[in-house]
Coordinates of C-alpha atoms in Angstrom, one line a residue:
Chain A
M14 CA 10.4 9.2 -58.4
A15 CA 8.5 12.3 -57.9
E16 CA 6.7 14.5 -60.4
I17 CA 6.5 18.0 -59.0
K18 CA 4.3 20.8 -60.1
C19 CA 4.6 24.4 -58.8
V20 CA 2.2 26.9 -60.2
D21 CA 2.4 30.5 -59.6
L22 CA 4.3 30.4 -56.2
C23 CA 4.4 33.7 -54.2
K24 CA 6.0 34.3 -50.8
T25 CA 6.8 37.6 -49.2
Y26 CA 8.8 38.1 -46.0
L27 CA 9.2 41.2 -44.0
Q28 CA 12.7 42.1 -43.3
G29 CA 12.5 44.8 -40.8
D30 CA 10.1 47.2 -42.4
A31 CA 11.0 46.2 -45.9
E32 CA 8.9 43.6 -47.9
V33 CA 11.1 41.1 -49.6
R34 CA 9.6 39.0 -52.4
A35 CA 11.2 35.5 -51.9
L36 CA 9.1 33.8 -54.5
D37 CA 7.5 35.9 -57.3
H38 CA 5.1 33.8 -59.3
V39 CA 7.3 31.0 -59.8
T40 CA 5.9 28.1 -62.0
L41 CA 8.0 24.9 -62.5
D42 CA 7.3 21.5 -63.9
I43 CA 9.7 18.8 -62.6
E44 CA 9.8 15.5 -64.2
P45 CA 10.3 12.2 -62.2
A46 CA 14.1 11.3 -61.8
S47 CA 15.1 14.9 -62.5
F48 CA 18.6 16.1 -61.2
I49 CA 18.1 19.9 -60.8
C50 CA 20.4 22.6 -59.5
L51 CA 18.9 25.9 -58.5
S52 CA 21.4 28.5 -58.8
G53 CA 21.3 32.3 -58.1
P54 CA 22.7 34.9 -55.7
S55 CA 21.7 34.9 -51.9
G56 CA 18.3 36.1 -51.4
S57 CA 17.2 34.9 -55.0
G58 CA 14.6 32.5 -53.4
K59 CA 16.4 29.1 -53.8
T60 CA 16.1 28.1 -50.2
T61 CA 12.5 29.5 -50.0
L62 CA 11.4 27.3 -53.0
L63 CA 13.0 24.3 -51.5
N64 CA 11.3 24.8 -48.1
A65 CA 8.0 25.4 -49.8
I66 CA 8.2 22.1 -51.8
G67 CA 9.3 20.3 -48.6
G68 CA 6.4 21.6 -46.7
L69 CA 8.5 23.4 -44.4
D70 CA 7.3 27.0 -45.1
E71 CA 3.9 28.2 -46.1
L72 CA 3.2 30.2 -49.3
D73 CA 1.3 33.4 -49.7
S74 CA -0.4 31.9 -52.8
G75 CA 0.1 29.3 -55.5
A76 CA -0.1 25.6 -55.5
I77 CA 2.5 22.7 -55.2
S78 CA 1.7 19.1 -55.8
I79 CA 3.9 16.1 -55.5
D80 CA 2.8 13.2 -57.6
G81 CA -0.7 14.8 -57.8
E82 CA -0.9 15.5 -54.0
R83 CA -1.4 19.1 -53.1
V84 CA 1.3 19.9 -50.6
D85 CA 0.1 23.4 -49.8
R86 CA -3.2 21.9 -48.5
L87 CA -1.8 19.6 -46.1
D88 CA -1.9 20.3 -42.4
G89 CA 1.2 20.1 -40.1
G90 CA 0.9 16.4 -39.2
A91 CA 0.3 15.3 -42.8
L92 CA 3.2 17.4 -43.9
A93 CA 5.4 15.8 -41.4
D94 CA 4.3 12.4 -42.7
L95 CA 5.1 13.5 -46.2
R96 CA 8.6 14.4 -45.3
L97 CA 9.1 11.4 -43.2
R98 CA 8.0 8.9 -46.0
H99 CA 8.7 10.7 -49.3
I100 CA 11.3 13.6 -48.9
G101 CA 15.0 13.6 -47.9
F102 CA 16.6 16.8 -46.7
V103 CA 20.3 17.6 -46.8
F104 CA 21.5 20.9 -45.2
Q105 CA 24.4 23.1 -45.6
S106 CA 25.5 22.5 -42.0
Y107 CA 24.8 18.8 -41.8
N108 CA 22.5 19.1 -38.9
L109 CA 23.2 15.8 -37.3
I110 CA 21.9 15.0 -33.8
P111 CA 25.0 15.3 -31.8
V112 CA 24.2 12.8 -29.0
L113 CA 23.6 10.0 -31.7
S114 CA 26.2 8.0 -33.5
A115 CA 26.5 8.0 -37.2
R116 CA 24.5 4.7 -37.3
E117 CA 21.9 6.0 -34.9
N118 CA 21.5 9.4 -36.8
V119 CA 20.6 7.2 -39.8
E120 CA 18.4 4.8 -37.9
F121 CA 16.6 7.8 -36.3
V122 CA 14.2 8.4 -39.2
M123 CA 13.5 4.7 -39.6
Q124 CA 12.6 4.3 -36.0
V125 CA 10.2 7.1 -36.4
Q126 CA 8.8 5.3 -39.5
G127 CA 8.3 2.4 -37.2
L128 CA 10.9 -0.2 -38.8
P129 CA 12.0 -3.0 -36.4
A130 CA 15.3 -2.5 -34.8
R131 CA 17.1 -5.3 -36.7
E132 CA 16.0 -4.1 -40.1
R133 CA 16.8 -0.4 -39.5
S134 CA 20.2 -1.3 -38.1
Q135 CA 21.1 -3.5 -41.2
K136 CA 19.9 -0.6 -43.4
A137 CA 21.9 2.0 -41.7
R138 CA 25.0 -0.1 -41.9
D139 CA 24.4 -0.9 -45.6
I140 CA 23.8 2.9 -46.5
L141 CA 26.8 4.1 -44.4
R142 CA 29.0 1.5 -46.3
E143 CA 27.5 2.9 -49.5
V144 CA 28.5 6.4 -48.7
G145 CA 32.0 5.3 -47.7
L146 CA 31.8 5.3 -43.9
E147 CA 32.3 1.7 -43.1
G148 CA 34.1 1.3 -39.8
M149 CA 32.8 4.8 -38.5
E150 CA 29.2 3.8 -37.7
D151 CA 29.7 4.2 -33.9
R152 CA 31.4 7.6 -34.0
R153 CA 29.4 10.8 -32.8
P154 CA 29.3 13.7 -35.3
A155 CA 32.0 15.5 -33.3
Q156 CA 34.4 12.7 -34.2
L157 CA 33.8 13.1 -37.9
S158 CA 35.2 15.6 -40.4
G159 CA 32.8 17.9 -42.3
G160 CA 32.8 15.7 -45.4
Q161 CA 32.0 12.6 -43.3
Q162 CA 29.3 14.4 -41.4
Q163 CA 27.7 15.5 -44.7
R164 CA 27.9 11.9 -45.9
V165 CA 26.0 10.7 -42.7
A166 CA 23.5 13.4 -43.4
V167 CA 23.0 12.2 -47.1
A168 CA 22.8 8.6 -45.8
R169 CA 20.1 9.8 -43.5
A170 CA 18.1 11.6 -46.2
I171 CA 18.3 8.6 -48.7
V172 CA 18.1 5.6 -46.4
S173 CA 14.2 5.4 -46.6
Q174 CA 14.3 5.7 -50.3
P175 CA 12.5 8.9 -50.7
K176 CA 11.1 10.0 -53.9
L177 CA 12.7 13.3 -53.6
V178 CA 15.9 14.8 -52.0
L179 CA 16.0 18.5 -51.3
A180 CA 19.6 19.7 -50.6
D181 CA 20.4 23.3 -49.6
E182 CA 24.0 24.2 -50.2
P183 CA 25.3 20.7 -49.4
T184 CA 28.8 21.3 -50.4
A185 CA 29.3 24.8 -48.9
N186 CA 31.3 23.4 -46.1
L187 CA 33.2 20.8 -48.0
D188 CA 36.6 20.8 -49.7
S189 CA 36.5 20.2 -53.5
T190 CA 37.4 16.5 -53.2
S191 CA 34.6 15.8 -50.7
A192 CA 32.2 17.9 -52.8
D193 CA 33.0 16.0 -55.9
Q194 CA 32.4 12.7 -54.1
L195 CA 29.1 13.9 -52.7
M196 CA 27.9 15.0 -56.1
R197 CA 28.8 11.6 -57.7
L198 CA 27.0 9.9 -54.9
F199 CA 23.9 12.0 -55.7
R200 CA 24.1 11.3 -59.3
D201 CA 24.7 7.7 -58.8
L202 CA 21.5 7.5 -56.6
N203 CA 19.6 9.5 -59.2
D204 CA 20.7 7.4 -62.0
T205 CA 20.3 3.9 -60.3
H206 CA 17.2 4.6 -58.2
G207 CA 15.5 7.4 -59.9
V208 CA 15.5 9.6 -56.8
T209 CA 14.6 13.2 -57.9
F210 CA 17.2 15.8 -56.6
M211 CA 16.7 19.5 -56.3
I212 CA 20.0 21.2 -55.1
A213 CA 20.2 24.8 -54.1
T214 CA 23.9 26.0 -54.8
H215 CA 26.3 28.7 -55.6
D216 CA 28.9 26.2 -56.4
E217 CA 29.8 26.2 -60.2
R218 CA 31.4 22.6 -59.8
V219 CA 28.1 21.4 -58.3
M220 CA 26.1 22.8 -61.2
R221 CA 28.1 20.8 -63.8
Y222 CA 26.5 17.7 -62.4
A223 CA 23.0 19.0 -63.1
K224 CA 20.8 17.7 -65.8
R225 CA 18.7 20.9 -65.6
L226 CA 19.8 24.2 -64.3
I227 CA 17.3 26.6 -63.0
R228 CA 18.6 30.2 -62.4
M229 CA 16.7 32.5 -59.9
Q230 CA 17.0 36.1 -59.0
D231 CA 14.9 38.2 -56.8
G232 CA 12.4 35.4 -56.4
K233 CA 11.8 34.8 -60.1
V234 CA 13.1 32.0 -62.4
I235 CA 15.2 33.8 -64.9
G236 CA 16.7 30.8 -66.7
D237 CA 15.6 27.0 -67.0
D238 CA 18.0 25.1 -69.2
L239 CA 18.6 21.3 -69.8
Q240 CA 22.2 20.6 -70.0
R241 CA 24.5 17.8 -70.5
P242 CA 26.1 17.0 -67.2
I243 CA 29.7 16.1 -66.8
D244 CA 30.4 12.4 -66.7
R245 CA 30.3 11.2 -63.0
Chain B
M10 CA 16.5 0.5 -25.2
T11 CA 14.8 2.3 -27.9
L12 CA 16.7 5.1 -29.7
L13 CA 14.3 7.8 -28.3
L14 CA 15.2 6.6 -24.8
R15 CA 18.9 6.6 -25.6
M16 CA 18.6 9.9 -27.1
A17 CA 16.7 11.2 -24.1
W18 CA 19.3 9.9 -21.6
R19 CA 22.2 11.2 -23.6
N20 CA 20.6 14.7 -23.8
L21 CA 20.5 14.8 -20.1
W22 CA 24.1 14.7 -20.0
R23 CA 25.0 17.3 -22.7
H24 CA 25.0 19.7 -19.6
A25 CA 26.0 17.3 -16.9
R26 CA 26.5 20.0 -14.2
R27 CA 23.2 21.5 -14.8
T28 CA 21.4 18.1 -14.8
W29 CA 23.2 17.2 -11.6
L30 CA 22.2 20.4 -9.9
T31 CA 18.5 19.8 -10.7
V32 CA 18.7 16.2 -9.7
T33 CA 20.5 17.2 -6.5
A34 CA 17.6 19.5 -5.7
M35 CA 15.2 16.6 -6.3
I36 CA 17.3 14.3 -4.0
F37 CA 17.6 16.9 -1.3
S38 CA 13.8 17.5 -1.3
N39 CA 13.0 13.7 -1.5
V40 CA 15.3 12.8 1.5
L41 CA 13.8 15.7 3.4
L42 CA 10.3 14.7 2.7
V43 CA 10.7 11.1 3.4
F44 CA 12.2 11.8 6.7
M45 CA 9.9 14.6 7.7
I46 CA 6.7 12.8 6.7
A47 CA 7.7 9.5 8.4
L48 CA 8.6 11.6 11.5
Q49 CA 5.2 13.4 11.3
F50 CA 3.4 10.1 11.0
G51 CA 5.5 8.7 13.9
T52 CA 4.6 11.8 15.8
Y53 CA 0.9 11.3 15.1
D54 CA 1.0 7.7 16.2
M55 CA 2.7 8.9 19.4
M56 CA 0.3 11.6 20.0
I57 CA -2.7 9.2 19.4
N58 CA -1.4 6.6 21.5
N59 CA -0.3 8.9 24.4
T60 CA -3.6 10.8 24.4
L61 CA -5.6 7.6 24.2
R62 CA -3.6 5.7 26.7
A63 CA -4.0 8.6 29.1
F64 CA -7.6 8.0 29.6
S65 CA -10.1 7.2 26.8
G66 CA -8.5 4.0 25.2
H67 CA -8.6 3.2 21.4
L68 CA -11.8 1.6 21.5
Q69 CA -14.8 1.5 23.9
I70 CA -18.1 -0.3 24.2
Q71 CA -20.9 2.0 25.2
A72 CA -24.7 2.1 25.5
E73 CA -26.0 3.7 22.4
G74 CA -26.1 7.5 22.8
Y75 CA -24.0 7.6 25.8
Q76 CA -21.2 9.4 24.0
E77 CA -23.4 12.4 23.1
N78 CA -25.4 12.5 26.4
Q79 CA -23.6 10.9 29.3
R80 CA -26.7 10.2 31.5
I81 CA -26.2 7.8 34.4
R82 CA -29.0 5.7 33.2
S83 CA -27.5 5.0 29.9
S84 CA -25.7 2.0 31.4
I85 CA -24.5 -1.5 30.5
P86 CA -25.8 -4.3 32.6
S87 CA -23.2 -7.0 33.9
I88 CA -20.4 -4.7 32.8
A89 CA -17.8 -6.8 34.5
D90 CA -19.0 -9.9 32.4
L91 CA -18.7 -7.9 29.2
A92 CA -15.4 -6.8 30.1
R93 CA -14.3 -10.4 30.8
D94 CA -15.7 -11.5 27.5
T95 CA -13.8 -8.8 25.8
R96 CA -10.6 -9.8 27.5
G97 CA -11.2 -13.2 26.2
A98 CA -11.8 -12.0 22.6
L99 CA -8.8 -9.7 22.7
P100 CA -6.3 -11.4 24.9
S101 CA -3.4 -9.1 23.9
V102 CA -5.3 -5.8 24.5
G103 CA -5.8 -4.0 27.8
V104 CA -9.5 -4.0 28.8
S105 CA -11.1 -2.5 31.8
A106 CA -14.8 -1.5 32.9
R107 CA -15.8 1.9 34.0
A108 CA -18.7 3.7 35.4
A109 CA -19.1 7.5 35.5
A110 CA -21.3 10.0 37.4
F111 CA -21.1 13.6 38.4
A112 CA -21.1 14.5 42.2
L113 CA -20.3 17.2 44.6
A114 CA -17.2 16.5 46.4
S115 CA -16.7 18.3 49.8
S116 CA -13.8 18.5 52.2
E117 CA -14.0 20.2 55.4
E118 CA -13.5 23.6 53.9
R119 CA -14.6 23.6 50.3
S120 CA -16.9 21.8 47.8
Y121 CA -16.5 21.3 44.1
G122 CA -18.4 19.4 41.3
I123 CA -16.5 16.6 39.9
Q124 CA -16.6 13.5 37.8
V125 CA -16.3 10.3 39.7
I126 CA -15.0 7.2 37.8
G127 CA -15.6 3.7 39.1
V128 CA -12.6 1.6 37.8
E129 CA -11.4 -1.9 38.0
P130 CA -8.2 -1.3 40.0
E131 CA -6.6 -4.5 38.7
Y132 CA -7.1 -3.7 35.1
E133 CA -7.2 0.1 34.9
P134 CA -3.4 0.4 34.5
T135 CA -3.7 -1.6 31.4
V136 CA -5.9 1.0 29.6
S137 CA -4.9 4.2 31.3
T138 CA -1.5 5.9 32.2
L139 CA -3.2 7.7 35.1
P140 CA -2.6 5.0 37.8
G141 CA 1.2 5.5 36.9
L142 CA 1.2 9.2 37.4
L143 CA 0.6 9.3 41.1
A144 CA 2.4 12.1 42.7
H145 CA 1.5 11.1 46.2
G146 CA 0.1 7.9 47.8
R147 CA -0.9 4.8 46.0
F148 CA -3.5 3.6 43.5
L149 CA -6.8 1.9 44.4
K150 CA -6.9 -1.6 45.7
D151 CA -9.3 -4.0 44.1
E152 CA -11.5 -4.1 47.2
M153 CA -14.9 -2.9 48.2
V154 CA -13.4 -0.1 50.2
P155 CA -14.3 3.7 50.4
E156 CA -11.0 4.8 48.8
I157 CA -10.4 7.5 46.3
V158 CA -7.6 9.0 44.1
I159 CA -7.9 12.5 43.0
G160 CA -6.1 15.0 40.8
A161 CA -3.4 17.4 42.1
V162 CA -5.4 20.5 41.3
M163 CA -8.6 19.0 42.9
A164 CA -6.5 18.2 46.0
R165 CA -5.3 21.7 46.1
N166 CA -8.8 23.1 45.6
L167 CA -10.2 20.9 48.2
K168 CA -7.3 21.6 50.5
V169 CA -6.9 17.7 51.1
T170 CA -3.9 15.5 50.9
V171 CA -3.4 11.7 51.3
G172 CA -5.3 10.3 54.2
D173 CA -7.9 13.0 54.4
E174 CA -11.6 12.4 53.8
I175 CA -13.9 13.6 51.1
T176 CA -17.7 13.5 51.1
L177 CA -19.4 12.7 47.8
L178 CA -23.0 13.7 47.2
G179 CA -24.9 12.9 43.9
S180 CA -27.7 11.0 42.4
G181 CA -27.9 7.3 42.0
R182 CA -29.0 5.4 38.7
D183 CA -32.4 4.9 40.2
G184 CA -32.8 8.5 41.3
S185 CA -32.0 7.8 44.9
F186 CA -29.6 9.9 47.0
A187 CA -26.0 8.9 46.6
A188 CA -23.6 9.8 49.3
A189 CA -20.3 8.5 50.6
V190 CA -17.4 9.4 52.7
M191 CA -14.0 8.4 51.2
T192 CA -10.5 8.5 52.1
V193 CA -7.9 10.0 49.7
V194 CA -5.3 7.4 49.1
G195 CA -3.5 8.9 46.0
I196 CA -3.0 12.1 44.1
F197 CA -2.2 12.0 40.5
D198 CA -0.5 14.7 38.4
T199 CA -1.0 14.3 34.7
G200 CA 0.1 17.6 33.7
M201 CA -3.3 18.2 32.1
A202 CA -5.1 20.8 34.2
E203 CA -8.7 19.8 33.2
M204 CA -8.1 16.1 34.1
D205 CA -6.3 17.0 37.4
R206 CA -9.1 19.3 38.5
S207 CA -12.1 17.4 37.6
I208 CA -11.5 13.6 37.7
A209 CA -11.5 11.3 40.7
E210 CA -11.5 7.4 40.6
V211 CA -12.9 4.8 43.0
P212 CA -13.2 1.1 43.0
L213 CA -16.0 0.0 40.5
P214 CA -17.8 -2.1 43.0
F215 CA -17.9 0.8 45.6
F216 CA -19.1 3.1 42.9
Q217 CA -21.9 0.7 42.0
E218 CA -23.0 0.3 45.6
V219 CA -23.0 4.2 46.2
F220 CA -24.6 5.1 42.9
A221 CA -27.1 2.3 43.0
M222 CA -25.9 0.9 39.8
Q223 CA -26.3 -2.8 40.7
D224 CA -23.9 -4.6 38.2
H225 CA -24.1 -1.7 35.7
G226 CA -21.4 0.3 34.3
H227 CA -21.0 2.8 31.4
Q228 CA -17.8 1.8 29.3
V229 CA -15.6 -1.1 28.5
V230 CA -12.3 0.6 27.6
M231 CA -9.9 -1.1 25.4
A232 CA -6.2 0.1 24.8
L233 CA -4.1 -1.4 22.0
N234 CA -0.3 -1.6 21.7
D235 CA -0.4 -0.6 18.1
L236 CA -2.8 1.7 16.3
D237 CA -2.5 -0.5 13.3
A238 CA -4.3 -3.3 15.2
L239 CA -7.4 -1.2 15.5
P240 CA -9.4 -2.6 12.5
A241 CA -8.8 -6.1 13.7
A242 CA -9.8 -5.3 17.3
T243 CA -12.8 -3.4 16.2
A244 CA -14.0 -6.4 14.1
A245 CA -13.4 -8.7 17.1
V246 CA -15.5 -6.5 19.4
L247 CA -18.4 -5.7 17.1
P248 CA -20.0 -9.2 17.6
L249 CA -19.7 -8.7 21.5
A250 CA -21.6 -5.2 21.2
D251 CA -24.1 -6.5 18.7
A252 CA -24.9 -9.5 20.9
R253 CA -26.4 -7.2 23.5
E254 CA -29.2 -4.8 22.8
G255 CA -28.3 -1.2 22.5
L256 CA -24.5 -1.3 22.6
V257 CA -22.1 0.3 20.2
A258 CA -18.4 -0.1 19.7
L259 CA -16.7 3.5 19.2
D260 CA -13.2 3.9 18.0
W261 CA -10.8 6.7 19.0
V262 CA -12.1 9.1 16.2
A263 CA -15.6 9.0 17.5
L264 CA -14.3 9.2 21.2
N265 CA -11.8 12.0 20.6
P266 CA -13.0 14.0 17.6
G267 CA -10.8 17.0 18.5
L268 CA -7.7 14.8 18.3
K269 CA -8.4 13.9 14.7
Q270 CA -9.0 17.5 13.9
A271 CA -5.7 18.6 15.6
I272 CA -3.8 16.1 13.5
Q273 CA -5.6 17.2 10.3
A274 CA -4.8 20.8 11.1
D275 CA -1.2 20.1 11.7
M276 CA -1.0 17.9 8.6
S277 CA -2.4 20.8 6.5
S278 CA 0.2 23.3 7.8
A279 CA 3.0 20.8 7.3
W280 CA 1.9 20.2 3.6
F281 CA 1.9 23.8 3.0
M282 CA 5.6 23.8 3.9
Y283 CA 6.2 20.8 1.8
G284 CA 4.3 22.4 -1.0
V285 CA 6.7 25.4 -1.0
L286 CA 9.6 22.9 -1.2
I287 CA 8.1 20.9 -4.0
V288 CA 7.2 24.0 -6.0
L289 CA 10.7 25.3 -5.8
V290 CA 12.0 22.0 -7.1
A291 CA 9.4 22.1 -9.8
F292 CA 10.6 25.5 -10.8
S293 CA 14.2 24.3 -11.0
V294 CA 13.0 21.5 -13.3
L295 CA 11.0 24.2 -15.4
N296 CA 14.1 26.2 -15.6
T297 CA 16.4 23.4 -16.7
Q298 CA 14.0 22.0 -19.4
L299 CA 13.0 25.4 -20.7
M300 CA 16.7 26.3 -21.2
S301 CA 17.4 22.8 -22.6
V302 CA 14.5 23.2 -25.2
L303 CA 15.5 26.8 -26.0
E304 CA 19.2 26.1 -26.8
R305 CA 18.1 23.0 -28.8
T306 CA 15.5 25.0 -31.0
R307 CA 17.6 24.5 -34.2
E308 CA 18.1 20.9 -33.5
F309 CA 14.4 20.4 -32.9
G310 CA 13.7 22.3 -36.2
V311 CA 16.0 19.9 -38.0
I312 CA 14.4 16.8 -36.4
S313 CA 10.9 18.2 -37.3
A314 CA 12.0 18.8 -40.9
L315 CA 13.0 15.2 -41.1
G316 CA 9.3 14.4 -40.6
V317 CA 9.1 14.0 -36.8
R318 CA 5.7 15.3 -35.6
P319 CA 5.9 18.0 -32.8
R320 CA 4.0 15.8 -30.2
R321 CA 7.0 13.2 -30.6
L322 CA 9.4 16.1 -29.9
A323 CA 7.3 17.1 -26.8
A324 CA 7.4 13.4 -25.8
L325 CA 11.2 13.4 -25.9
V326 CA 11.4 16.3 -23.6
M327 CA 8.8 14.8 -21.3
L328 CA 11.0 11.5 -21.4
E329 CA 14.1 13.6 -20.5
T330 CA 12.3 15.0 -17.5
T331 CA 11.0 11.6 -16.5
L332 CA 14.5 10.1 -16.6
M333 CA 15.9 13.2 -14.5
A334 CA 12.9 12.8 -12.0
L335 CA 13.3 9.1 -11.7
L336 CA 17.1 9.5 -10.9
G337 CA 16.2 12.1 -8.1
L338 CA 13.4 9.8 -7.0
L339 CA 15.5 6.7 -6.6
I340 CA 18.5 8.3 -5.1
G341 CA 16.4 10.3 -2.8
L342 CA 14.2 7.6 -1.8
A343 CA 17.3 5.3 -1.1
L344 CA 18.9 8.0 1.1
G345 CA 15.8 9.1 2.7
W346 CA 15.0 5.5 3.5
L347 CA 18.2 4.9 5.0
V348 CA 17.9 8.0 7.3
T349 CA 14.5 7.1 8.1
V350 CA 15.3 3.6 9.1
Y351 CA 18.1 4.7 11.3
F352 CA 15.9 7.0 13.3
H353 CA 13.2 4.4 13.3
Q354 CA 15.5 2.1 15.1
A355 CA 17.4 4.8 17.3
G356 CA 14.6 7.2 17.8
F357 CA 14.6 10.9 17.4
T358 CA 14.8 13.4 20.1
Y359 CA 15.5 17.1 20.4
P360 CA 16.9 19.2 23.5
G361 CA 14.2 19.3 26.3
M362 CA 12.2 16.6 24.9
E363 CA 13.3 14.0 27.5
Q364 CA 12.6 16.2 30.5
A365 CA 9.1 16.9 29.2
A366 CA 8.4 13.2 28.3
E367 CA 9.4 12.2 31.7
R368 CA 7.0 14.5 33.5
F369 CA 4.0 13.4 31.4
N370 CA 5.0 9.7 31.4
L371 CA 5.4 9.7 27.7
P372 CA 8.1 8.1 25.5
S373 CA 11.3 10.4 25.3
R374 CA 12.0 9.8 21.7
I375 CA 9.8 9.8 18.5
Y376 CA 10.1 6.8 16.1
P377 CA 9.6 7.7 12.4
S378 CA 6.9 5.6 10.8
V379 CA 8.4 3.5 8.2
T380 CA 5.4 2.5 6.1
F381 CA 4.8 2.3 2.3
S382 CA 2.9 5.5 2.3
S383 CA 5.2 7.5 4.7
I384 CA 8.3 6.7 2.5
L385 CA 6.6 7.1 -1.0
L386 CA 4.1 9.9 -0.4
G387 CA 6.6 12.8 -0.6
P388 CA 8.8 11.6 -3.5
S389 CA 5.7 10.6 -5.4
V390 CA 4.4 14.1 -5.2
V391 CA 7.8 15.6 -6.1
F392 CA 8.0 13.3 -9.1
G393 CA 4.5 14.3 -10.4
F394 CA 5.2 18.0 -10.0
C395 CA 8.5 17.6 -11.9
L396 CA 6.6 16.1 -14.7
L397 CA 4.0 18.9 -14.5
A398 CA 6.8 21.3 -14.7
S399 CA 8.0 20.0 -18.1
I400 CA 4.6 20.4 -19.7
Y401 CA 5.3 24.1 -20.6
P402 CA 8.6 23.4 -22.3
A403 CA 7.0 20.5 -24.1
L404 CA 4.1 22.5 -25.1
R405 CA 6.4 25.1 -26.7
L406 CA 7.6 22.4 -29.2
L407 CA 4.0 21.8 -30.3
R408 CA 3.9 25.2 -31.8
L409 CA 7.3 24.9 -33.4
R410 CA 7.7 25.9 -37.0
P411 CA 10.6 23.9 -38.5
V412 CA 11.7 26.7 -41.0
D413 CA 11.9 29.3 -38.1
A414 CA 13.5 26.9 -35.7
M415 CA 16.2 26.1 -38.3
R416 CA 17.1 29.8 -38.5
T417 CA 17.8 30.0 -34.8
V418 CA 21.4 30.4 -34.0
A419 CA 22.4 27.7 -31.4

């Protein structure tokens, strides 16, 4: 479980000659075991906020802490360790390593963490079974459908039991059935393991699963509502 | 096999044709280097052996200081006994005693300054090819007779031939006047103008008599069958030299410093050529790995986002290069070794070499030297340079920012 505090986050990009305010004095408190959707149009700052919390992007100003640790003050190596140990990422386009099988993709992060081969192999098989990919462990990404690849990506993100999963448009390339299955899986992990989820999405169906919906526009938070999620 | 190793290996074959092209360049250069370096070492061995076997031998015992200043008084007493003891210590090595002096050689028409060498006719052919290079007449007999063999140029200069007489005038070891009238019994033609012009050989006992040497001489010359046996032969000879006051054992490097320098100069120019080849291969590797890194920028960004430190990504690229270079090394080494071993057995020759070799009484084929260093040296350098070439692509990954990398379009 991760408690996240974002205080007065500002981030400006240069797009050609124009200055774009991707984050404009954003302040958020995120409780442990939250299930949050970030919604808003393209360019509203959803991805930038996720990247900043995950230590992938630097801020112009502001402070981010995860369980009291200031993320914005960590150097590159410490940020890599933070992501490795405590944060799982799910990307829109899956981003699996093409030369590794489904099981090896899931094992990869555990190998970097230094887990013994037998343990990581067992964990990878278990998590792939959990996401419904039993029997497909040895297939390469190119041999899997989009939904199956996204499940592998989810398995990779959660296998190390991170405190926080950051998902950027995870259902964008999925059909509605696969998208529903994925969101149920996320909710299940949130409910049973207390993993905090922050999901950036345009998809109204995804938002229905959120316990808290944060709306963004032009780098600002314009709405922050608790809601009763649909029953998974 | 660790996952990282498996990943590196599979990454190589994402563009199999590109990888094979680079590996083929490594194989080609490794085969070429193995053969060329072995041939070069074989040529040096032949050069050394042929040069040394022509006259100076591989090893000599001399009086201290004689090499630098060849005075007749810097002599070794009981030279024949020392040569006999040396033969006993080195039964498989050619050993012969010599004495040397400068004299004025006169025929009926002309006079020239020459170097007269007193040799043991029985043993001289074991340390020198000169007795085998007689163009006319015969070599000396092991007798106390006033016979002399001279070089072809000297014979031409003095206008003498086999059967003619030459008068020698010089100074003896004790400062006395040395003079003798000698019959030309043989004329040698080594093809080396300096030797053919200035050297004449006479029987050692006769030399000792004429130049008042008593039983003294100046050199015990040793010729080995194999240059590699030199350290052992030197070790065996040193006690003999040390047992007598004022003697030293000198190897071929001390006796022929010019030969060593010539080899070093040749090696430098050869390595310049090899260097060009190696740098070309290294650039091929650099190109391959740089392209490989650039087209996987997004993938590296994702891996970095998962929490993998940049130095581990750099290690992955280095590992990929290592595997590729190992492939080139092993295949190149195997093929190079096969080619070299074949020519090591059959010998290597080129047009015109046999005629030249016959004229100079030299082997007509070069045999590449198959040793650990001659086989491994070139491919090891190629391997090292390939790894060096991958440093730049690897360093690029150290500066990778995941968020920028993930925006890259593959």
